[in-house]
XYZ file of C-alpha atoms in Angstrom:
587
model
C 72.077 21.588 49.519
C 73.572 22.978 52.694
C 77.076 24.394 52.783
C 78.314 21.835 55.313
C 76.875 18.983 53.213
C 78.471 20.325 50.031
C 81.790 20.784 51.785
C 81.684 17.280 53.238
C 80.655 15.848 49.852
C 83.602 17.540 48.163
C 85.815 16.236 50.940
C 84.500 12.669 50.468
C 85.035 12.881 46.704
C 88.547 14.181 47.243
C 89.387 11.517 49.831
C 87.811 8.859 47.581
C 89.860 9.870 44.555
C 93.052 10.063 46.588
C 92.279 6.708 48.211
C 91.634 5.040 44.847
C 94.781 6.492 43.300
C 96.896 5.672 46.327
C 95.459 2.168 46.610
C 96.052 1.499 42.905
C 99.615 2.725 43.061
C 100.441 1.009 46.339
C 98.907 -2.327 45.292
C 100.703 -2.181 41.958
C 103.950 -1.297 43.683
C 103.614 -4.023 46.311
C 102.583 -6.644 43.770
C 105.640 -5.900 41.669
C 107.786 -5.946 44.769
C 106.343 -9.287 45.872
C 106.723 -10.748 42.353
C 110.331 -9.590 42.260
C 110.925 -11.003 45.708
C 109.277 -14.275 44.646
C 111.534 -14.567 41.600
C 114.534 -13.492 43.632
C 113.730 -16.249 46.103
C 113.445 -18.779 43.271
C 116.767 -17.563 41.852
C 118.501 -17.955 45.203
C 116.980 -21.398 45.530
C 118.222 -22.280 42.031
C 121.708 -21.099 42.931
C 121.663 -23.196 46.095
C 120.602 -26.241 44.097
C 123.341 -25.557 41.549
C 125.859 -25.411 44.368
C 125.158 -29.122 45.059
C 126.489 -30.092 41.634
C 130.261 -29.580 41.719
C 131.423 -32.963 40.515
C 131.336 -33.521 36.805
C 131.095 -37.287 37.265
C 128.078 -36.859 39.528
C 126.406 -34.723 36.912
C 126.994 -37.320 34.201
C 124.981 -39.893 36.083
C 121.246 -39.119 35.852
C 120.424 -41.288 38.812
C 122.771 -39.383 41.037
C 121.326 -36.113 39.764
C 117.810 -37.366 40.409
C 118.808 -38.555 43.878
C 120.350 -35.188 44.695
C 117.268 -33.370 43.392
C 114.987 -35.595 45.502
C 117.048 -34.911 48.596
C 117.031 -31.151 48.074
C 113.291 -31.147 47.323
C 112.572 -32.405 50.820
C 113.804 -29.156 52.353
C 112.916 -26.806 49.505
C 109.588 -25.688 48.142
C 108.743 -25.720 44.469
C 109.527 -28.058 41.658
C 113.242 -28.617 40.865
C 114.322 -29.701 37.410
C 117.910 -30.296 36.154
C 118.534 -30.318 32.409
C 121.723 -30.866 30.446
C 122.841 -28.701 27.554
C 120.946 -30.877 25.105
C 117.665 -30.269 26.912
C 117.490 -33.766 28.356
C 115.959 -33.911 31.835
C 118.448 -35.375 34.293
C 116.264 -35.081 37.402
C 112.872 -33.731 38.529
C 111.407 -33.414 42.018
C 107.818 -33.890 40.924
C 107.821 -36.239 37.941
C 109.758 -39.259 36.678
C 112.531 -37.629 34.723
C 112.771 -40.558 32.329
C 109.280 -39.878 31.100
C 109.732 -36.169 30.627
C 110.288 -34.816 27.108
C 113.239 -32.819 25.999
C 113.164 -29.287 27.436
C 115.437 -27.592 24.949
C 112.494 -25.702 23.524
C 111.488 -24.164 26.840
C 112.159 -20.431 26.681
C 113.631 -20.236 30.189
C 115.946 -23.204 29.373
C 117.116 -21.569 26.171
C 117.872 -18.332 28.010
C 119.869 -20.141 30.693
C 121.840 -22.114 28.093
C 122.857 -18.787 26.628
C 124.218 -17.792 30.036
C 121.277 -15.621 31.108
C 118.844 -16.143 33.916
C 115.575 -17.311 32.442
C 112.424 -16.053 34.128
C 108.930 -16.577 32.768
C 105.357 -17.221 33.823
C 103.622 -19.761 31.584
C 101.349 -22.760 31.409
C 102.964 -26.089 32.129
C 101.969 -28.855 29.700
C 103.290 -31.434 32.119
C 101.464 -30.278 35.290
C 98.560 -28.651 33.440
C 98.734 -25.403 35.415
C 100.442 -22.052 35.314
C 103.858 -21.903 36.917
C 106.515 -19.327 37.558
C 109.850 -20.513 36.199
C 113.404 -19.401 37.059
C 116.252 -21.106 35.164
C 119.878 -20.745 36.289
C 122.882 -21.882 34.163
C 124.951 -24.622 35.844
C 128.634 -23.994 35.311
C 131.566 -26.205 35.975
C 135.050 -24.898 35.388
C 133.529 -21.849 33.710
C 131.581 -23.893 31.219
C 127.785 -24.257 31.117
C 127.037 -27.933 31.551
C 123.343 -27.710 32.271
C 120.456 -25.778 33.757
C 118.814 -25.790 37.200
C 115.175 -24.725 36.991
C 112.884 -23.867 39.873
C 109.143 -23.771 39.254
C 106.416 -22.648 41.660
C 102.668 -22.534 41.240
C 101.403 -19.147 40.179
C 98.278 -19.763 42.295
C 100.406 -19.574 45.429
C 101.707 -16.186 44.357
C 98.176 -15.111 43.397
C 96.908 -16.169 46.837
C 99.715 -14.232 48.453
C 98.972 -11.191 46.316
C 95.253 -11.462 47.143
C 95.981 -11.456 50.834
C 98.328 -8.536 50.269
C 95.602 -6.632 48.406
C 93.090 -7.340 51.193
C 95.530 -6.099 53.803
C 96.406 -2.985 51.796
C 92.807 -2.172 50.863
C 91.607 -2.790 54.435
C 94.315 -0.528 55.777
C 93.546 2.152 53.241
C 89.780 1.907 53.926
C 90.322 2.143 57.677
C 92.656 5.070 57.130
C 90.106 6.707 54.812
C 87.299 6.204 57.348
C 89.419 7.686 60.115
C 90.358 10.524 57.777
C 86.684 11.134 56.963
C 85.750 11.162 60.644
C 88.585 13.498 61.457
C 87.752 15.630 58.413
C 84.083 15.757 59.418
C 85.053 17.006 62.854
C 87.409 19.564 61.361
C 84.798 20.680 58.818
C 82.180 20.960 61.520
C 84.561 23.084 63.500
C 85.337 25.179 60.440
C 81.747 25.409 59.201
C 80.153 26.376 62.534
C 81.296 30.015 62.289
C 80.105 30.142 58.672
C 76.739 28.678 59.672
C 76.594 31.254 62.476
C 77.182 33.937 59.869
C 74.406 32.420 57.753
C 72.031 32.426 60.731
C 72.978 36.019 61.484
C 72.315 37.034 57.885
C 68.894 35.317 57.974
C 67.953 37.011 61.250
C 69.039 40.365 59.879
C 66.996 39.718 56.712
C 63.962 39.090 58.953
C 64.546 42.393 60.727
C 66.281 41.129 63.898
C 69.176 43.566 64.092
C 70.099 42.492 67.626
C 71.731 39.282 66.319
C 75.504 39.006 66.775
C 78.176 36.442 65.867
C 79.642 34.706 68.948
C 82.753 33.269 67.228
C 86.062 34.710 68.360
C 89.528 33.970 67.041
C 92.304 35.385 64.936
C 91.539 33.840 61.541
C 89.699 35.205 58.522
C 86.358 33.781 59.662
C 86.665 35.626 62.964
C 87.434 38.840 61.077
C 84.383 38.204 58.881
C 82.273 37.686 62.030
C 83.504 40.966 63.495
C 82.700 42.654 60.178
C 79.172 41.174 60.331
C 78.744 42.427 63.899
C 79.881 45.904 62.896
C 77.557 45.805 59.915
C 74.638 44.709 62.118
C 75.331 47.510 64.602
C 75.499 50.102 61.847
C 72.331 48.706 60.260
C 70.589 48.826 63.646
C 71.664 52.443 64.100
C 70.617 53.304 60.565
C 67.244 51.562 60.910
C 66.697 53.257 64.264
C 67.329 56.637 62.664
C 65.101 55.709 59.715
C 62.327 54.535 62.065
C 62.579 57.745 64.100
C 62.439 59.823 60.940
C 59.566 57.701 59.652
C 57.647 58.164 62.916
C 58.255 61.905 62.776
C 57.175 62.037 59.135
C 54.077 59.928 59.864
C 53.220 62.155 62.840
C 53.645 65.256 60.681
C 51.588 63.801 57.830
C 48.853 62.518 60.129
C 48.531 65.861 61.923
C 48.705 68.077 58.874
C 45.539 69.979 58.147
C 46.294 69.709 54.439
C 45.708 66.416 52.671
C 48.745 64.702 51.120
C 48.524 62.227 48.243
C 51.597 60.540 46.759
C 50.987 59.033 43.315
C 53.453 56.798 41.447
C 54.195 56.897 37.720
C 51.473 54.279 37.090
C 48.871 56.638 38.626
C 48.457 54.440 41.690
C 48.194 55.735 45.247
C 51.359 55.248 47.304
C 50.385 57.291 50.368
C 47.325 59.167 51.612
C 47.342 60.863 55.020
C 44.319 61.146 57.273
C 43.455 64.671 56.123
C 43.406 63.520 52.484
C 41.148 60.610 53.409
C 38.778 62.959 55.235
C 38.729 65.503 52.416
C 38.173 62.893 49.697
C 35.878 60.700 51.814
C 38.150 57.661 51.562
C 38.377 54.611 53.771
C 41.794 53.936 55.325
C 41.699 50.310 54.147
C 42.738 49.170 50.659
C 43.945 52.573 49.464
C 47.590 51.933 48.742
C 48.320 50.427 45.359
C 44.912 51.228 43.880
C 44.474 53.475 40.803
C 43.634 57.105 41.572
C 40.539 57.171 39.365
C 39.200 54.053 41.061
C 39.470 55.656 44.510
C 38.896 59.365 43.764
C 35.927 59.756 41.455
C 37.005 63.111 40.028
C 38.191 63.472 36.440
C 39.404 67.039 36.983
C 41.918 65.860 39.625
C 42.952 62.968 37.379
C 43.593 65.342 34.478
C 45.716 67.601 36.701
C 47.854 64.631 37.853
C 48.377 63.501 34.252
C 49.298 67.042 33.239
C 51.946 67.205 35.975
C 53.375 63.837 34.882
C 53.551 64.963 31.263
C 54.954 68.452 31.828
C 57.098 67.796 34.900
C 55.975 71.197 36.240
C 54.110 72.154 39.417
C 50.482 73.320 39.175
C 47.900 74.988 41.392
C 44.173 74.828 40.827
C 40.767 74.659 42.497
C 38.160 72.002 41.943
C 34.793 70.892 43.271
C 34.064 67.513 44.817
C 30.525 66.205 44.763
C 31.068 62.909 46.574
C 30.530 62.100 49.405
C 29.910 65.806 50.197
C 30.043 69.001 48.176
C 33.446 70.554 48.779
C 35.647 73.200 47.215
C 39.298 72.101 47.190
C 42.497 73.980 46.490
C 45.012 71.630 44.850
C 48.817 71.969 44.662
C 50.548 69.416 42.435
C 54.280 68.840 41.969
C 56.316 66.112 40.240
C 58.361 63.558 42.218
C 61.736 62.659 40.725
C 64.390 60.032 41.469
C 68.020 60.846 42.191
C 68.786 60.588 38.484
C 65.988 63.002 37.590
C 63.582 60.354 36.301
C 59.913 61.096 36.985
C 58.742 58.735 39.747
C 55.247 60.127 40.244
C 53.594 63.196 41.719
C 52.590 64.686 45.066
C 49.192 66.277 45.568
C 48.446 68.697 48.418
C 44.751 69.223 49.135
C 43.420 72.225 51.049
C 39.725 72.160 51.936
C 38.395 75.636 51.168
C 34.775 74.761 51.905
C 34.627 76.350 55.370
C 36.724 79.298 54.235
C 34.384 79.965 51.334
C 31.398 79.551 53.651
C 32.953 82.023 56.065
C 33.575 84.415 53.201
C 29.945 84.109 52.167
C 28.841 84.574 55.795
C 31.078 87.641 56.075
C 29.719 89.044 52.848
C 26.164 88.315 53.950
C 26.930 89.782 57.380
C 28.295 92.998 55.870
C 25.342 93.193 53.524
C 22.853 92.557 56.352
C 24.517 95.043 58.685
C 24.570 97.636 55.930
C 20.939 96.968 55.185
C 19.887 96.978 58.852
C 21.770 100.233 59.475
C 20.627 101.889 56.260
C 16.939 101.198 56.888
C 16.543 103.235 60.142
C 19.007 105.877 58.973
C 17.085 106.293 55.725
C 13.818 106.573 57.629
C 15.237 109.144 60.048
C 16.789 111.136 57.215
C 13.561 111.134 55.213
C 11.475 112.251 58.167
C 14.036 114.873 59.148
C 14.044 116.328 55.607
C 10.272 116.370 55.614
C 10.214 118.284 58.873
C 12.909 120.707 57.620
C 10.860 121.392 54.520
C 8.035 122.761 56.716
C 6.205 119.772 58.025
C 7.186 120.783 61.564
C 4.482 123.414 61.409
C 1.897 120.618 61.486
C 1.865 119.658 65.168
C 0.308 116.234 64.599
C 2.814 115.345 61.882
C 5.642 116.689 64.012
C 4.660 114.511 66.963
C 4.238 111.443 64.761
C 7.592 111.929 63.013
C 9.458 112.607 66.238
C 8.019 109.440 67.757
C 9.062 107.458 64.662
C 12.565 108.982 64.791
C 12.789 107.945 68.455
C 11.744 104.370 67.613
C 14.213 104.120 64.741
C 16.943 105.498 67.032
C 16.108 102.805 69.627
C 16.165 100.173 66.930
C 19.548 101.452 65.710
C 20.853 101.483 69.281
C 19.668 97.918 69.889
C 21.298 96.794 66.656
C 24.619 98.393 67.594
C 24.473 96.903 71.102
C 23.782 93.426 69.689
C 26.666 93.810 67.256
C 28.968 94.791 70.098
C 27.812 91.772 72.109
C 28.500 89.470 69.168
C 31.933 91.021 68.678
C 32.775 90.313 72.311
C 31.540 86.741 72.034
C 33.452 86.187 68.774
C 36.661 87.418 70.392
C 36.470 84.434 72.801
C 37.255 86.704 75.707
C 36.075 84.708 78.693
C 33.699 86.627 80.935
C 34.071 86.376 84.678
C 32.263 83.412 86.228
C 30.758 83.219 89.653
C 28.209 81.016 91.368
C 24.753 82.557 91.662
C 21.212 81.596 92.633
C 19.414 80.725 89.403
C 15.948 80.775 90.997
C 16.534 84.360 92.137
C 17.558 85.327 88.582
C 14.375 83.699 87.195
C 12.309 85.680 89.708
C 13.837 88.952 88.465
C 13.187 88.077 84.838
C 9.632 86.928 85.673
C 8.751 90.264 87.285
C 9.974 92.145 84.219
C 7.882 90.151 81.741
C 4.787 89.925 83.972
C 4.672 93.720 84.191
C 5.267 94.343 80.491
C 3.300 91.474 78.902
C 0.265 91.042 81.144
C -2.086 91.463 78.204
C -0.417 88.648 76.207
C -1.529 85.810 78.391
C -0.306 83.604 81.132
C 3.402 83.401 82.033
C 3.921 80.082 83.833
C 6.910 78.735 85.768
C 7.765 75.065 86.335
C 10.349 74.856 89.092
C 11.635 71.702 90.884
C 10.382 70.906 94.370
C 13.898 70.669 95.788
C 16.463 73.450 95.806
C 18.632 73.798 92.723
C 22.420 74.051 92.996
C 24.005 77.336 92.088
C 24.948 78.029 88.460
C 28.638 78.577 87.604
C 28.552 81.278 84.889
C 28.345 85.020 84.239
C 25.047 86.154 85.714
C 24.461 89.033 83.280
C 24.989 86.855 80.234
C 22.627 84.139 81.466
C 20.084 86.850 82.209
C 20.519 88.065 78.615
C 19.830 84.519 77.350
C 16.597 84.285 79.344
C 15.454 87.754 78.309
C 16.119 87.125 74.591
C 14.292 83.778 74.586
C 11.338 85.051 76.625
C 11.161 88.251 74.588
C 10.901 86.231 71.371
C 8.309 83.937 72.947
C 6.073 86.859 73.977
C 6.566 88.683 70.636
C 5.372 85.735 68.563
C 2.640 84.515 70.909
C -0.784 86.049 70.255
C -2.967 87.418 73.096
C -4.456 84.667 75.205
C -1.487 82.393 74.559
C 0.895 80.948 77.122
C 4.643 81.230 77.697
C 6.213 78.722 80.058
C 9.672 78.682 81.650
C 10.673 75.239 82.984
C 13.781 74.361 85.001
C 15.063 70.954 86.212
C 18.278 69.073 87.047
C 19.505 66.496 84.523
C 22.845 64.646 84.220
C 24.670 67.034 86.528
C 23.552 70.187 84.703
C 20.624 72.554 85.000
C 18.293 72.276 82.038
C 16.062 75.203 81.017
C 13.169 75.185 78.537
C 11.277 78.215 77.190
C 8.086 77.142 75.437
C 5.142 78.944 73.891
C 2.028 78.153 71.885
C 2.579 80.975 69.413
C 2.889 81.035 65.645
C 5.734 78.477 65.543
C 8.596 78.112 63.064
C 8.416 76.347 59.676
C 10.399 73.124 59.574
C 12.603 74.296 56.696
C 13.751 77.322 58.765
C 14.714 75.461 61.963
C 18.293 74.824 60.817
C 18.993 78.511 60.167
C 17.272 80.441 62.947
C 20.542 80.772 64.892
C 22.284 82.463 61.926
C 22.961 86.157 62.216
C 20.257 88.417 60.731
C 18.202 85.406 59.724
C 14.495 86.022 60.088
C 11.641 83.631 59.330
C 9.317 86.586 58.556
C 11.452 89.675 57.912
C 8.550 92.139 57.782
C 6.987 90.823 60.988
C 10.392 90.792 62.713
C 11.088 94.438 61.913
C 7.562 95.289 62.979
C 8.318 93.658 66.347
C 11.570 95.590 66.635
C 13.898 92.601 66.277
C 17.473 92.895 65.010
C 17.889 89.276 63.869
C 20.850 88.765 66.222
C 19.160 87.671 69.437
C 19.189 83.896 68.886
C 22.745 84.026 67.541
C 23.843 85.743 70.763
C 21.956 83.149 72.833
C 23.698 80.282 71.011
C 27.137 81.850 71.526
C 26.584 82.357 75.267
C 25.217 78.846 75.910
C 27.988 77.113 73.958
C 30.667 79.202 75.687
C 29.745 77.362 78.912
C 29.865 73.922 77.297
C 26.130 73.765 76.786
C 23.915 73.119 73.805
C 20.745 74.827 72.697
C 18.029 72.957 70.808
C 14.700 73.959 69.299
C 11.535 72.054 68.544
C 8.713 73.770 66.724
C 5.622 73.166 64.648
C 3.936 75.818 62.564
C 0.932 77.427 64.359
C 1.535 75.208 67.402
C 4.399 76.940 69.171
C 8.103 76.430 69.887
C 10.311 74.997 72.643
C 13.889 76.245 73.154
C 15.956 74.067 75.505
C 19.483 74.681 76.822
C 21.761 73.540 79.674
C 23.889 75.397 82.228
C 26.839 74.238 84.364
C 26.371 73.947 88.146
C 28.773 75.152 90.816
C 31.014 72.301 92.016
C 32.107 73.910 95.291
């Protein structure tokens, strides 16, 4: 029930009770007053009648008394009866006095004969109705000689009292209605500010902190409205600060590299940032509120969380995830506590170590490969040098053969060191100078080099576009190195009579280059690793050809440094196709 309705209902009940009490009292008071006035009127009338009997002789003659009573009755209302001290009726205005019985037993007559005024309401046996009697003692020369009695119908008084009640009740009802109307207006006026406060509270509860009370005045309600406005302003400021802090926290959490999981005391997920979802392979929907074990299928992590909750201490550990991908994760766990120190849950920080461990393995492999690649030629040179020192130099044929081998191993060592230096420069991300150059001219230079040195291998074909190509925007020496490395590999692994083809065309605003051969090809299982450093499909054959195992890695670095991508397609014993793109000059 609404406040205004309750207030008005209480007001109606209050007005109703007051009206009933006031009406009861006022009707009772007025009825008594009217009854007293009625009897007083009868008493005065009786006294006036008694004043007509001053002559003792007149009073001794019943006919004269009856005549006097009849005369007075014409101008007076009510029944007039005159009785002597013996109770005998001497005159009556309504009945034949000679036929009336003795009235000495009437209570009002007896009272008057004793010198009192007799007043009573009773049933009249003569008239067969209730009457109101007033009896007044008739005195002559100080002696009671009879009684004058006035009687009026009680129904007349009842009719008068009924009309009085109707008038009083009607007046009170009208007054009550007017009071209710006036009270309703006053209550509406008084309740409007309270209802405004209610509306303000509801709007604030729904998050509308711009709501304000528009009631002004100098009473308590106005002060309450001002207090509400101040509260709303402070809440708005507080919520604004909270929202700003929340946005900052969300931005920090969403951009953290580390994954953050917040777990409550029931082992349900409260929060998981984007990094945690990526690391654990979770979907952003339906995460919050779900049990950890239902979302993260890893019992090791679950055991760590339970251990933190039981001990209340922070932990650090590493674990392996096998779904959806194999990952190695570093985990930091710490308890979350309320202000009173009660354990509220735990926070889990996830650091994906997979790439770091891969890089460590690559570094270890790289160091091992470099050591091996350096040790092999050095060992060969040292062995041949010791052999020559021990006297083999005297054999001219052996001396020539060993010196030639030492020269080859020195070239191989030099090439390896140069490739390592090139990779170091590329890894440092130091951007080489770029300039536009004629790519067709560069191809011509490279073609002349390989035609002269590989004429016995087979045909070297060029596929060039009919129209002129735009200039390439890159470092000319590095692009030349890419072409040389790819063509060198193609000629090395293509048997005599085979074909090496260099194709160039314009595609999607970039120059696309393809180096293809019909040589020995690359096994399918090795295609994903041929761009790794020191990776060789056939290690013995590669060393025999003088390769360092770094050429394709250098090619990949150079192409990707210019926003390009290198791809390879190959089938065993059918040849290979290396394709890459280059940026064009936009001038």
